[in-house]
CSV table of C-alpha atoms and ligand atoms in Angstrom, one decimal:
chain,number,residue,atom,x,y,z
A,1,MET,CA,6.2,-15.8,-20.4
A,2,LYS,CA,9.3,-13.7,-21.0
A,3,LYS,CA,12.7,-15.4,-21.1
A,4,LYS,CA,13.5,-17.3,-17.9
A,5,GLN,CA,15.7,-15.0,-15.6
A,6,ARG,CA,18.0,-15.9,-12.8
A,7,ILE,CA,16.7,-13.7,-10.0
A,8,ILE,CA,18.0,-13.3,-6.5
A,9,VAL,CA,15.8,-12.0,-3.7
A,10,ILE,CA,17.7,-10.6,-0.7
A,11,GLY,CA,15.8,-11.2,2.6
A,12,ALA,CA,13.4,-13.9,3.7
A,13,GLY,CA,10.9,-11.7,5.5
A,14,MET,CA,7.3,-11.1,4.3
A,15,ALA,CA,8.4,-8.9,1.3
A,16,GLY,CA,11.1,-11.3,0.1
A,17,LEU,CA,9.0,-14.4,0.5
A,18,ALA,CA,6.1,-12.8,-1.4
A,19,ALA,CA,8.4,-11.6,-4.2
A,20,ALA,CA,10.2,-14.9,-4.5
A,21,SER,CA,7.0,-17.0,-4.5
A,22,LEU,CA,5.5,-14.9,-7.3
A,23,LEU,CA,8.7,-14.9,-9.4
A,24,ARG,CA,8.9,-18.7,-9.0
A,25,GLU,CA,5.3,-19.0,-10.1
A,26,TYR,CA,6.1,-16.9,-13.2
A,27,GLY,CA,8.7,-19.6,-14.0
A,28,HIS,CA,11.9,-17.8,-13.1
A,29,GLU,CA,14.9,-19.4,-11.4
A,30,VAL,CA,14.8,-17.9,-7.9
A,31,VAL,CA,17.3,-18.0,-5.0
A,32,VAL,CA,16.7,-16.2,-1.7
A,33,LEU,CA,19.7,-15.0,0.3
A,34,GLU,CA,18.9,-14.5,4.0
A,35,ALA,CA,21.4,-13.3,6.7
A,36,ARG,CA,19.7,-15.1,9.6
A,37,ASP,CA,19.2,-18.8,10.2
A,38,ARG,CA,15.5,-18.5,10.0
A,39,PHE,CA,12.8,-17.0,7.7
A,40,GLY,CA,10.3,-14.3,8.8
A,41,GLY,CA,12.6,-11.3,9.5
A,42,ARG,CA,10.6,-8.9,11.6
A,43,ILE,CA,8.0,-11.6,12.0
A,44,HIS,CA,9.2,-13.9,14.7
A,45,THR,CA,6.9,-16.2,16.7
A,46,PHE,CA,8.8,-17.4,19.8
A,47,GLU,CA,8.1,-20.0,22.5
A,48,PHE,CA,8.5,-18.1,25.8
A,49,GLY,CA,8.1,-21.0,28.3
A,50,THR,CA,4.9,-22.6,27.0
A,51,ALA,CA,3.5,-19.4,25.7
A,52,ALA,CA,3.9,-18.5,22.0
A,53,VAL,CA,4.6,-14.8,21.7
A,54,GLU,CA,5.2,-12.5,18.8
A,55,LEU,CA,8.6,-10.7,19.1
A,56,GLY,CA,7.9,-8.7,16.0
A,57,ALA,CA,4.6,-8.1,14.2
A,58,GLY,CA,1.6,-9.3,16.3
A,59,TRP,CA,-1.5,-7.9,14.7
A,60,ILE,CA,-3.0,-7.9,11.2
A,61,HIS,CA,-4.1,-4.3,11.1
A,62,GLY,CA,-7.6,-4.1,9.5
A,63,GLU,CA,-8.9,-7.5,8.5
A,64,GLU,CA,-11.3,-6.5,5.6
A,65,GLY,CA,-9.6,-7.0,2.3
A,66,ASN,CA,-6.2,-7.4,3.9
A,67,PRO,CA,-3.9,-9.6,1.7
A,68,VAL,CA,-2.4,-11.1,4.9
A,69,VAL,CA,-5.8,-12.5,5.8
A,70,GLU,CA,-6.1,-13.9,2.3
A,71,LEU,CA,-2.7,-15.5,2.6
A,72,ALA,CA,-3.6,-17.0,6.0
A,73,GLU,CA,-6.8,-18.5,4.7
A,74,TYR,CA,-4.9,-19.9,1.7
A,75,VAL,CA,-2.5,-21.7,4.0
A,76,ASN,CA,-5.3,-22.9,6.2
A,77,GLN,CA,-4.3,-20.8,9.2
A,78,PRO,CA,-7.1,-19.4,11.5
A,79,VAL,CA,-7.5,-15.6,11.8
A,80,VAL,CA,-9.2,-14.3,14.9
A,81,PRO,CA,-10.5,-10.7,14.9
A,82,VAL,CA,-9.8,-8.9,18.2
A,83,PRO,CA,-12.2,-6.2,19.6
A,84,ALA,CA,-10.7,-3.0,20.9
A,85,PRO,CA,-8.8,-3.8,24.1
A,86,ARG,CA,-10.5,-3.1,27.5
A,87,LEU,CA,-8.4,-0.3,28.9
A,88,MET,CA,-7.6,0.5,32.6
A,89,LEU,CA,-5.8,3.7,33.5
A,90,TYR,CA,-4.3,4.5,36.9
A,91,ASP,CA,-3.7,8.0,38.3
A,92,ALA,CA,-0.6,9.2,40.3
A,93,ALA,CA,-2.1,7.9,43.5
A,94,GLY,CA,-2.3,4.4,42.0
A,95,THR,CA,-6.1,4.5,41.8
A,96,ALA,CA,-7.8,2.9,38.8
A,97,LEU,CA,-10.0,5.3,37.0
A,98,SER,CA,-13.7,4.4,36.5
A,99,PRO,CA,-14.8,3.3,33.0
A,100,GLN,CA,-16.9,6.5,32.8
A,101,ALA,CA,-13.8,8.6,33.7
A,102,ILE,CA,-11.8,6.8,31.0
A,103,GLU,CA,-14.6,7.4,28.5
A,104,HIS,CA,-14.7,11.1,29.2
A,105,LEU,CA,-10.9,11.3,28.9
A,106,GLU,CA,-11.1,9.6,25.5
A,107,GLN,CA,-13.7,12.0,24.3
A,108,ASP,CA,-11.6,15.0,25.5
A,109,PHE,CA,-8.6,13.4,23.8
A,110,SER,CA,-10.6,13.2,20.5
A,111,ALA,CA,-11.4,16.9,20.8
A,112,PHE,CA,-7.7,17.5,21.5
A,113,ILE,CA,-6.7,15.7,18.3
A,114,ASN,CA,-9.2,17.9,16.4
A,115,ASP,CA,-7.5,20.9,18.0
A,116,MET,CA,-4.1,19.6,16.7
A,117,PHE,CA,-5.6,19.3,13.2
A,118,ARG,CA,-6.9,22.9,13.4
A,119,VAL,CA,-3.5,24.2,14.6
A,120,ARG,CA,-1.8,22.3,11.8
A,121,THR,CA,-3.6,24.2,9.0
A,122,GLY,CA,-1.9,27.4,10.2
A,123,MET,CA,1.6,26.0,10.3
A,124,PRO,CA,4.2,26.1,7.6
A,125,PRO,CA,5.4,22.7,6.1
A,126,GLY,CA,8.2,20.7,7.5
A,127,ARG,CA,7.1,20.9,11.2
A,128,ALA,CA,7.0,18.1,13.8
A,129,LEU,CA,3.8,16.7,15.3
A,130,SER,CA,5.0,17.8,18.7
A,131,GLU,CA,4.6,21.5,17.6
A,132,ALA,CA,0.9,21.0,17.1
A,133,ARG,CA,0.6,19.1,20.4
A,134,ASP,CA,2.4,21.9,22.3
A,135,ALA,CA,0.1,24.6,20.7
A,136,ALA,CA,-3.0,22.6,21.4
A,137,LEU,CA,-1.8,21.8,25.0
A,138,ALA,CA,-1.8,25.6,25.7
A,139,GLN,CA,-5.6,25.3,26.0
A,140,VAL,CA,-5.6,22.5,28.5
A,141,PRO,CA,-5.4,23.5,32.3
A,142,ALA,CA,-2.0,22.5,33.6
A,143,ASP,CA,-3.4,20.8,36.8
A,144,SER,CA,-6.1,18.7,35.1
A,145,LEU,CA,-5.9,14.9,34.8
A,146,LEU,CA,-6.3,15.4,31.1
A,147,ARG,CA,-2.7,16.5,30.7
A,148,PRO,CA,-1.1,13.2,31.7
A,149,ALA,CA,-4.0,11.4,29.9
A,150,ILE,CA,-3.2,13.2,26.7
A,151,ASP,CA,0.5,12.4,27.0
A,152,TRP,CA,-0.3,8.7,27.5
A,153,LEU,CA,-2.9,8.5,24.8
A,154,LEU,CA,-0.6,10.3,22.3
A,155,PHE,CA,2.0,7.7,23.2
A,156,SER,CA,-0.3,4.7,22.9
A,157,GLU,CA,-2.3,5.8,19.8
A,158,ILE,CA,0.3,7.7,17.7
A,159,GLU,CA,3.9,7.2,18.9
A,160,LEU,CA,3.6,3.4,19.3
A,161,ASP,CA,1.9,3.2,15.9
A,162,LEU,CA,4.7,5.1,14.2
A,163,ALA,CA,7.5,3.8,16.5
A,164,ALA,CA,8.8,7.4,17.1
A,165,ASP,CA,8.5,10.4,19.4
A,166,LEU,CA,6.2,13.2,18.3
A,167,GLU,CA,9.3,15.4,18.1
A,168,HIS,CA,10.6,13.3,15.2
A,169,ILE,CA,7.3,12.7,13.2
A,170,SER,CA,6.1,14.8,10.3
A,171,LEU,CA,3.1,17.0,11.2
A,172,ASP,CA,2.0,17.1,7.5
A,173,GLU,CA,2.2,13.4,6.7
A,174,TRP,CA,1.8,11.4,9.8
A,175,ASP,CA,-1.8,10.3,9.0
A,176,GLU,CA,-1.6,10.3,5.2
A,177,ASP,CA,-0.9,6.6,4.8
A,178,GLU,CA,-3.8,4.2,4.2
A,179,CYS,CA,-5.4,1.4,6.2
A,180,PHE,CA,-7.7,-1.6,5.6
A,181,PRO,CA,-11.1,-1.3,7.3
A,182,GLY,CA,-12.4,-3.7,9.9
A,183,GLN,CA,-11.0,-4.9,13.2
A,184,ASP,CA,-7.5,-5.9,13.9
A,185,ALA,CA,-6.9,-9.7,14.0
A,186,VAL,CA,-4.4,-12.2,15.4
A,187,LEU,CA,-3.1,-15.5,14.2
A,188,PRO,CA,-3.4,-18.0,17.1
A,189,ASN,CA,-0.9,-20.4,15.6
A,190,GLY,CA,1.6,-17.6,15.2
A,191,PHE,CA,2.5,-15.2,12.4
A,192,GLN,CA,5.4,-17.3,11.3
A,193,ALA,CA,3.1,-20.3,10.6
A,194,VAL,CA,1.6,-18.2,7.7
A,195,LEU,CA,4.9,-17.8,6.1
A,196,ARG,CA,6.1,-21.4,6.4
A,197,LEU,CA,4.3,-22.7,3.3
A,198,LEU,CA,5.9,-20.0,1.2
A,199,ALA,CA,9.4,-20.6,2.7
A,200,ASP,CA,9.2,-24.4,2.3
A,201,GLU,CA,8.7,-24.1,-1.4
A,202,LEU,CA,11.6,-21.7,-2.0
A,203,ASP,CA,15.4,-22.2,-2.3
A,204,ILE,CA,16.6,-20.1,0.6
A,205,HIS,CA,20.3,-19.9,1.4
A,206,TYR,CA,20.5,-19.0,5.1
A,207,ARG,CA,23.4,-17.3,6.9
A,208,GLN,CA,24.3,-15.4,3.8
A,209,VAL,CA,25.0,-11.8,4.8
A,210,VAL,CA,25.0,-9.7,1.7
A,211,ARG,CA,27.7,-7.0,1.8
A,212,GLU,CA,28.0,-5.8,-1.8
A,213,ILE,CA,25.8,-5.5,-4.9
A,214,VAL,CA,27.8,-4.8,-8.1
A,215,TYR,CA,25.6,-4.2,-11.1
A,216,SER,CA,25.9,-3.3,-14.8
A,217,ALA,CA,23.7,-3.5,-17.8
A,218,ALA,CA,24.9,-7.1,-18.3
A,219,VAL,CA,24.9,-8.8,-14.9
A,220,VAL,CA,24.4,-8.4,-11.1
A,221,ARG,CA,27.0,-9.8,-8.8
A,222,ILE,CA,26.1,-10.2,-5.1
A,223,LEU,CA,28.9,-10.7,-2.5
A,224,THR,CA,28.1,-12.3,0.8
A,225,GLN,CA,30.6,-12.9,3.6
A,226,GLU,CA,31.5,-16.2,1.9
A,227,LYS,CA,30.2,-16.4,-1.6
A,228,VAL,CA,29.7,-14.6,-4.9
A,229,TYR,CA,26.4,-15.0,-6.6
A,230,GLU,CA,25.5,-13.9,-10.2
A,231,CYS,CA,22.1,-13.2,-11.5
A,232,ASP,CA,20.1,-11.2,-14.1
A,233,ARG,CA,18.0,-9.3,-11.6
A,234,VAL,CA,17.9,-8.8,-7.8
A,235,VAL,CA,15.0,-7.9,-5.5
A,236,ILE,CA,16.4,-6.1,-2.4
A,237,THR,CA,14.2,-6.3,0.7
A,238,VAL,CA,16.7,-5.6,3.5
A,239,PRO,CA,15.2,-3.1,6.1
A,240,LEU,CA,15.6,0.6,5.8
A,241,GLY,CA,17.8,0.7,8.9
A,242,VAL,CA,20.3,-1.7,7.3
A,243,LEU,CA,20.4,0.3,4.0
A,244,GLN,CA,20.8,3.6,5.9
A,245,ALA,CA,23.7,2.2,7.9
A,246,GLY,CA,25.5,1.3,4.6
A,247,HIS,CA,25.8,-2.3,5.5
A,248,VAL,CA,25.0,-3.2,1.9
A,249,GLN,CA,27.3,-1.4,-0.6
A,250,PHE,CA,26.0,-0.6,-4.1
A,251,ILE,CA,28.6,-0.4,-6.9
A,252,PRO,CA,28.0,1.9,-8.6
A,253,ALA,CA,26.3,4.0,-5.9
A,254,LEU,CA,22.5,4.3,-6.0
A,255,PRO,CA,21.1,7.3,-7.8
A,256,GLU,CA,21.1,10.5,-5.8
A,257,GLU,CA,17.3,10.9,-5.7
A,258,LYS,CA,16.9,7.4,-4.2
A,259,SER,CA,19.8,7.8,-1.8
A,260,ALA,CA,18.4,11.1,-0.5
A,261,ALA,CA,14.9,9.6,0.0
A,262,LEU,CA,16.5,6.7,1.9
A,263,HIS,CA,18.2,9.0,4.3
A,264,ARG,CA,15.2,11.3,4.7
A,265,LEU,CA,12.9,8.6,5.9
A,266,GLY,CA,13.2,7.5,9.6
A,267,MET,CA,13.6,4.0,11.0
A,268,GLY,CA,11.5,3.8,14.1
A,269,GLN,CA,12.4,2.1,17.4
A,270,PHE,CA,9.9,-0.1,19.1
A,271,GLU,CA,10.6,-2.8,21.6
A,272,LYS,CA,8.6,-5.4,23.6
A,273,LEU,CA,9.3,-6.8,27.1
A,274,PHE,CA,7.6,-10.0,28.1
A,275,LEU,CA,7.2,-10.9,31.8
A,276,ARG,CA,6.0,-14.3,32.9
A,277,PHE,CA,4.6,-14.7,36.5
A,278,THR,CA,3.6,-17.8,38.4
A,279,ASP,CA,0.0,-16.5,38.6
A,280,VAL,CA,-2.2,-13.7,37.1
A,281,CYS,CA,-1.7,-11.0,39.7
A,282,TRP,CA,-3.4,-8.1,38.0
A,283,PRO,CA,-7.1,-7.3,37.0
A,284,ASP,CA,-7.7,-10.1,34.5
A,285,ASP,CA,-10.8,-8.6,33.0
A,286,ALA,CA,-8.8,-5.8,31.3
A,287,ASP,CA,-6.5,-6.2,28.2
A,288,LEU,CA,-4.5,-3.0,28.3
A,289,PHE,CA,-3.1,-0.9,31.2
A,290,GLY,CA,-1.5,2.5,31.5
A,291,ASN,CA,0.0,4.3,34.4
A,292,LEU,CA,-0.6,8.1,33.9
A,293,ALA,CA,2.2,8.8,36.4
A,294,THR,CA,5.0,7.1,34.5
A,295,PRO,CA,7.6,9.8,33.6
A,296,ARG,CA,7.5,11.1,30.0
A,297,GLU,CA,11.0,9.8,29.3
A,298,ARG,CA,10.1,6.2,29.8
A,299,PRO,CA,6.6,5.7,28.6
A,300,PHE,CA,5.1,2.2,28.2
A,301,GLU,CA,1.8,0.4,27.9
A,302,VAL,CA,1.0,-3.1,29.2
A,303,PHE,CA,-0.9,-5.9,27.5
A,304,ASN,CA,-2.4,-8.7,29.5
A,305,LEU,CA,-1.7,-11.8,27.4
A,306,SER,CA,-3.2,-14.3,29.9
A,307,HIS,CA,-6.3,-14.9,27.7
A,308,ALA,CA,-4.4,-15.0,24.4
A,309,THR,CA,-1.7,-17.4,25.6
A,310,GLY,CA,-3.4,-19.2,28.6
A,311,GLN,CA,-0.3,-18.2,30.6
A,312,PRO,CA,0.3,-15.4,33.2
A,313,VAL,CA,2.2,-13.3,30.8
A,314,LEU,CA,2.4,-9.5,30.3
A,315,MET,CA,3.7,-7.7,27.2
A,316,ILE,CA,5.1,-4.2,27.8
A,317,LEU,CA,5.5,-2.0,24.7
A,318,THR,CA,7.6,1.1,24.3
A,319,CYS,CA,9.0,3.1,21.4
A,320,GLY,CA,11.1,6.1,20.5
A,321,ARG,CA,12.8,7.6,23.6
A,322,GLY,CA,11.5,4.6,25.7
A,323,ALA,CA,13.1,2.1,23.3
A,324,ARG,CA,16.4,4.0,23.2
A,325,ARG,CA,16.4,4.0,27.0
A,326,TRP,CA,16.0,0.3,27.0
A,327,HIS,CA,18.8,-0.1,24.4
A,328,SER,CA,21.2,1.6,26.9
A,329,MET,CA,20.2,-0.6,29.8
A,330,GLU,CA,20.7,-4.2,30.9
A,331,THR,CA,17.5,-6.1,30.6
A,332,GLU,CA,17.4,-6.7,34.4
A,333,ALA,CA,17.6,-2.9,35.1
A,334,ALA,CA,14.7,-2.2,32.6
A,335,VAL,CA,12.6,-5.0,34.2
A,336,HIS,CA,13.3,-3.5,37.7
A,337,GLU,CA,12.2,0.0,36.4
A,338,VAL,CA,9.0,-1.3,34.8
A,339,LEU,CA,8.1,-3.3,38.0
A,340,LEU,CA,8.2,0.0,40.0
A,341,ASP,CA,5.4,1.3,37.8
A,342,LEU,CA,3.5,-1.9,37.8
A,343,ARG,CA,3.6,-2.0,41.6
A,344,ALA,CA,2.4,1.6,41.7
A,345,MET,CA,-0.7,0.3,39.8
A,346,TRP,CA,-1.2,-3.1,41.4
A,347,GLY,CA,0.3,-2.8,44.8
A,348,PRO,CA,3.7,-3.7,46.4
A,349,ALA,CA,2.8,-7.4,46.7
A,350,LEU,CA,3.2,-7.9,43.0
A,351,PRO,CA,6.0,-10.6,42.9
A,352,ASP,CA,9.0,-10.5,40.6
A,353,PRO,CA,8.4,-12.3,37.4
A,354,GLU,CA,9.7,-15.9,37.1
A,355,ASP,CA,11.1,-15.1,33.6
A,356,PHE,CA,11.5,-12.2,31.2
A,357,LEU,CA,12.4,-11.6,27.6
A,358,MET,CA,13.2,-8.3,25.9
A,359,THR,CA,13.4,-7.6,22.1
A,360,ARG,CA,16.3,-5.6,20.8
A,361,TRP,CA,15.3,-4.8,17.2
A,362,GLY,CA,17.2,-1.6,17.3
A,363,LYS,CA,20.4,-3.4,18.0
A,364,ASP,CA,19.7,-6.3,15.7
A,365,PRO,CA,22.2,-5.9,12.8
A,366,PHE,CA,19.7,-7.3,10.3
A,367,ALA,CA,16.9,-4.9,11.3
A,368,LEU,CA,18.4,-1.9,13.0
A,369,GLY,CA,15.0,-0.7,14.1
A,370,ALA,CA,11.3,-1.7,14.0
A,371,TYR,CA,9.7,0.0,11.0
A,372,SER,CA,9.9,3.1,8.9
A,373,PHE,CA,8.2,6.5,9.6
A,374,VAL,CA,8.1,9.9,8.0
A,375,PRO,CA,10.2,12.6,9.8
A,376,PRO,CA,9.5,16.4,9.3
A,377,ALA,CA,12.0,16.7,6.5
A,378,ALA,CA,10.7,13.7,4.5
A,379,ARG,CA,7.6,13.1,2.4
A,380,LEU,CA,5.4,10.0,2.3
A,381,TYR,CA,6.3,9.9,-1.4
A,382,ASP,CA,9.9,9.1,-0.3
A,383,HIS,CA,8.7,5.5,0.2
A,384,ALA,CA,7.9,5.4,-3.6
A,385,ARG,CA,11.3,6.9,-4.5
A,386,LEU,CA,12.9,4.1,-2.5
A,387,ALA,CA,10.8,1.6,-4.4
A,388,SER,CA,11.8,2.7,-7.9
A,389,PRO,CA,13.9,0.2,-9.9
A,390,VAL,CA,17.5,1.0,-10.9
A,391,GLN,CA,18.7,0.2,-14.5
A,392,LYS,CA,16.1,-2.6,-14.8
A,393,ARG,CA,18.5,-4.7,-12.7
A,394,LEU,CA,17.8,-3.7,-9.1
A,395,PHE,CA,14.3,-3.9,-7.7
A,396,PHE,CA,13.3,-2.8,-4.2
A,397,ALA,CA,10.7,-4.2,-1.8
A,398,GLY,CA,10.1,-4.2,1.9
A,399,GLU,CA,7.7,-2.2,4.2
A,400,ALA,CA,9.6,1.0,3.7
A,401,THR,CA,9.1,0.9,0.0
A,402,ASP,CA,5.3,0.9,0.2
A,403,ARG,CA,3.8,4.3,-0.2
A,404,ARG,CA,0.3,3.3,0.8
A,405,TYR,CA,0.8,0.9,3.7
A,406,PRO,CA,4.4,1.4,5.1
A,407,ALA,CA,5.4,-0.1,8.5
A,408,THR,CA,3.1,-3.1,8.2
A,409,VAL,CA,3.1,-6.8,7.3
A,410,HIS,CA,0.5,-6.2,4.5
A,411,GLY,CA,2.6,-3.3,3.2
A,412,ALA,CA,5.6,-5.6,3.0
A,413,MET,CA,3.6,-8.3,1.3
A,414,LEU,CA,2.2,-5.9,-1.3
A,415,SER,CA,5.6,-4.4,-1.9
A,416,GLY,CA,7.0,-7.9,-2.6
A,417,ILE,CA,4.2,-8.5,-5.1
A,418,ARG,CA,4.9,-5.1,-6.8
A,419,ALA,CA,8.6,-5.7,-7.1
A,420,ALA,CA,8.2,-9.2,-8.4
A,421,ARG,CA,5.9,-7.9,-11.2
A,422,GLU,CA,8.4,-5.2,-12.0
A,423,ALA,CA,11.3,-7.6,-12.1
A,424,ALA,CA,9.3,-10.0,-14.3
A,425,SER,CA,8.1,-7.3,-16.8
A,426,LEU,CA,10.7,-4.6,-17.2
B,1,LIG,C1,8.3,-5.1,17.4
B,1,LIG,C2,7.6,-4.9,16.1
B,1,LIG,C3,6.2,-5.0,16.1
B,1,LIG,C4,5.5,-4.9,14.9
B,1,LIG,N1,4.1,-5.0,14.9
B,1,LIG,C5,3.4,-5.1,13.8
B,1,LIG,C6,2.0,-5.4,13.8
B,1,LIG,O1,1.4,-5.7,14.8
B,1,LIG,N2,1.4,-5.4,12.6
B,1,LIG,C7,2.0,-5.2,11.4
B,1,LIG,O2,1.4,-5.2,10.3
B,1,LIG,N3,3.4,-4.9,11.4
B,1,LIG,C8,4.1,-4.8,12.5
B,1,LIG,N4,5.4,-4.6,12.5
B,1,LIG,C9,6.1,-4.3,11.2
B,1,LIG,C10,6.3,-5.6,10.4
B,1,LIG,O3,6.9,-6.6,11.2
B,1,LIG,C11,7.2,-5.3,9.2
B,1,LIG,O4,6.7,-4.2,8.5
B,1,LIG,C12,7.4,-6.4,8.2
B,1,LIG,O5,7.5,-7.7,8.9
B,1,LIG,C13,8.6,-6.1,7.4
B,1,LIG,O6,8.8,-7.1,6.4
B,1,LIG,P1,10.0,-6.9,5.4
B,1,LIG,O7,10.0,-8.2,4.5
B,1,LIG,O8,9.8,-5.6,4.7
B,1,LIG,O9,11.3,-6.9,6.2
B,1,LIG,P2,12.0,-8.0,7.2
B,1,LIG,O10,10.9,-8.9,7.8
B,1,LIG,O11,12.9,-7.3,8.1
B,1,LIG,O12,12.8,-8.8,6.1
B,1,LIG,C14,14.0,-8.4,5.7
B,1,LIG,C15,15.0,-9.6,5.7
B,1,LIG,O13,16.3,-9.2,5.2
B,1,LIG,C16,17.3,-9.9,6.0
B,1,LIG,N5,18.5,-9.1,5.9
B,1,LIG,C17,18.9,-8.0,6.5
B,1,LIG,N6,20.1,-7.6,6.1
B,1,LIG,C18,20.6,-8.6,5.3
B,1,LIG,C19,21.8,-8.8,4.6
B,1,LIG,N7,22.8,-7.9,4.6
B,1,LIG,N8,21.9,-9.9,3.8
B,1,LIG,C20,20.9,-10.8,3.7
B,1,LIG,N9,19.7,-10.6,4.4
B,1,LIG,C21,19.5,-9.5,5.1
B,1,LIG,C22,16.7,-9.9,7.4
B,1,LIG,O14,17.3,-10.8,8.2
B,1,LIG,C23,15.2,-10.1,7.2
B,1,LIG,O15,14.9,-11.5,7.2
B,1,LIG,C24,6.2,-4.7,13.7
B,1,LIG,C25,7.6,-4.7,13.7
B,1,LIG,C26,8.3,-4.8,14.9
B,1,LIG,C27,9.8,-4.9,14.8
């Protein structure tokens, strides 16, 4: 082993815990500084009444060969694959579409996506995904049910996945990242349980909000709101949104190329609203619901969590413009608005929920958004620029630094492992 180093890891999310654990295994002296009073970051399992819900990451995307599955197995946590959700869609009259009608719409939607790809080949670089959508939409009759279905499916399958509106997503790069094969999977004991073993073995200093990182060839000095820490190397895993906001100052400033990449990338907005009722008062044999009549400016999809939690709980997801709308509203007002659309699907007798809970990742000072995405002016390679070490002193991890699997828990984990190896070997 090389000389033992004093290494500080900033952030106790997936990336920070993975990096710190590996560095500790290599025999280095490792301290983790975390702004919150808990580990997990954008992984946060929460007791909502008696139902455990995931406020942040909920699914392991692609279970085959996924390092998060390996980690879960290593810490003896069960992993349950989930089949594709059974979808119910409702039209403007509040009528549920038949399974055959949904299947046809999905086939037409696949053809529509192919049209978008065809349109893309003729477009100059630097365009937004919405431009290909608009060009392909010109072929779809204005009065057909396919129009609102396309809107809803684009929202559900692309915008939610990237936590941004099509208007803000790169047409060239939106589907260029990689994924693990296989079904998605969930962790019945909660995502955070998988991280506990890693966190328990580490020296984590909680409530330490890093404000400044002063570095030279000799030493790195890290200033929090109350202390000064010194180390040989630092692994920085704070989210892209926090770096973009300048909440952590670098002295001297980061190299121009890294700083430019940091500001080109986008920090997506994605929020969840949980509603708990006294009883299940929706079709319980479906997992996912969509109302095709919901206005474009406030899109959402609804997951039935009654089977996963054993409780009459719904999870409403929105992103981009929908998330920004929620940010500007009181939670009660957002719940009221969502209930209008739920009653349009399930009838006016749907009672008010007995409790509700809304995430506010976009307003959380230690996240400032949900996960990164590539806007038209950026390149997927900007993730790699963000990852590059500075002066063999500063090392960068976190989902936004992973060129292959950004915006995911497994991307965060792999980035932590990469940064730990760099910090231990450079
Ligand atoms: C609503 C939502 C749903 C998601 N769904 C999924 C999903 O289903 N599947 C999936 O794979 N991914 C999902 N993701 C993405 C996934 O959660 C993240 O990619 C991943 O958890 C990021 O890990 P990280 O270690 O890079 O960052 P984080 O988990 O954010 O860790 C960074 C840590 O740094 C800390 N920090 C911030 N600022 C400071 C500071 N100044 N000083 C000290 N510490 C600081 C933070 O508190 C945090 O603990 C979702 C994310 C959200 C928000």
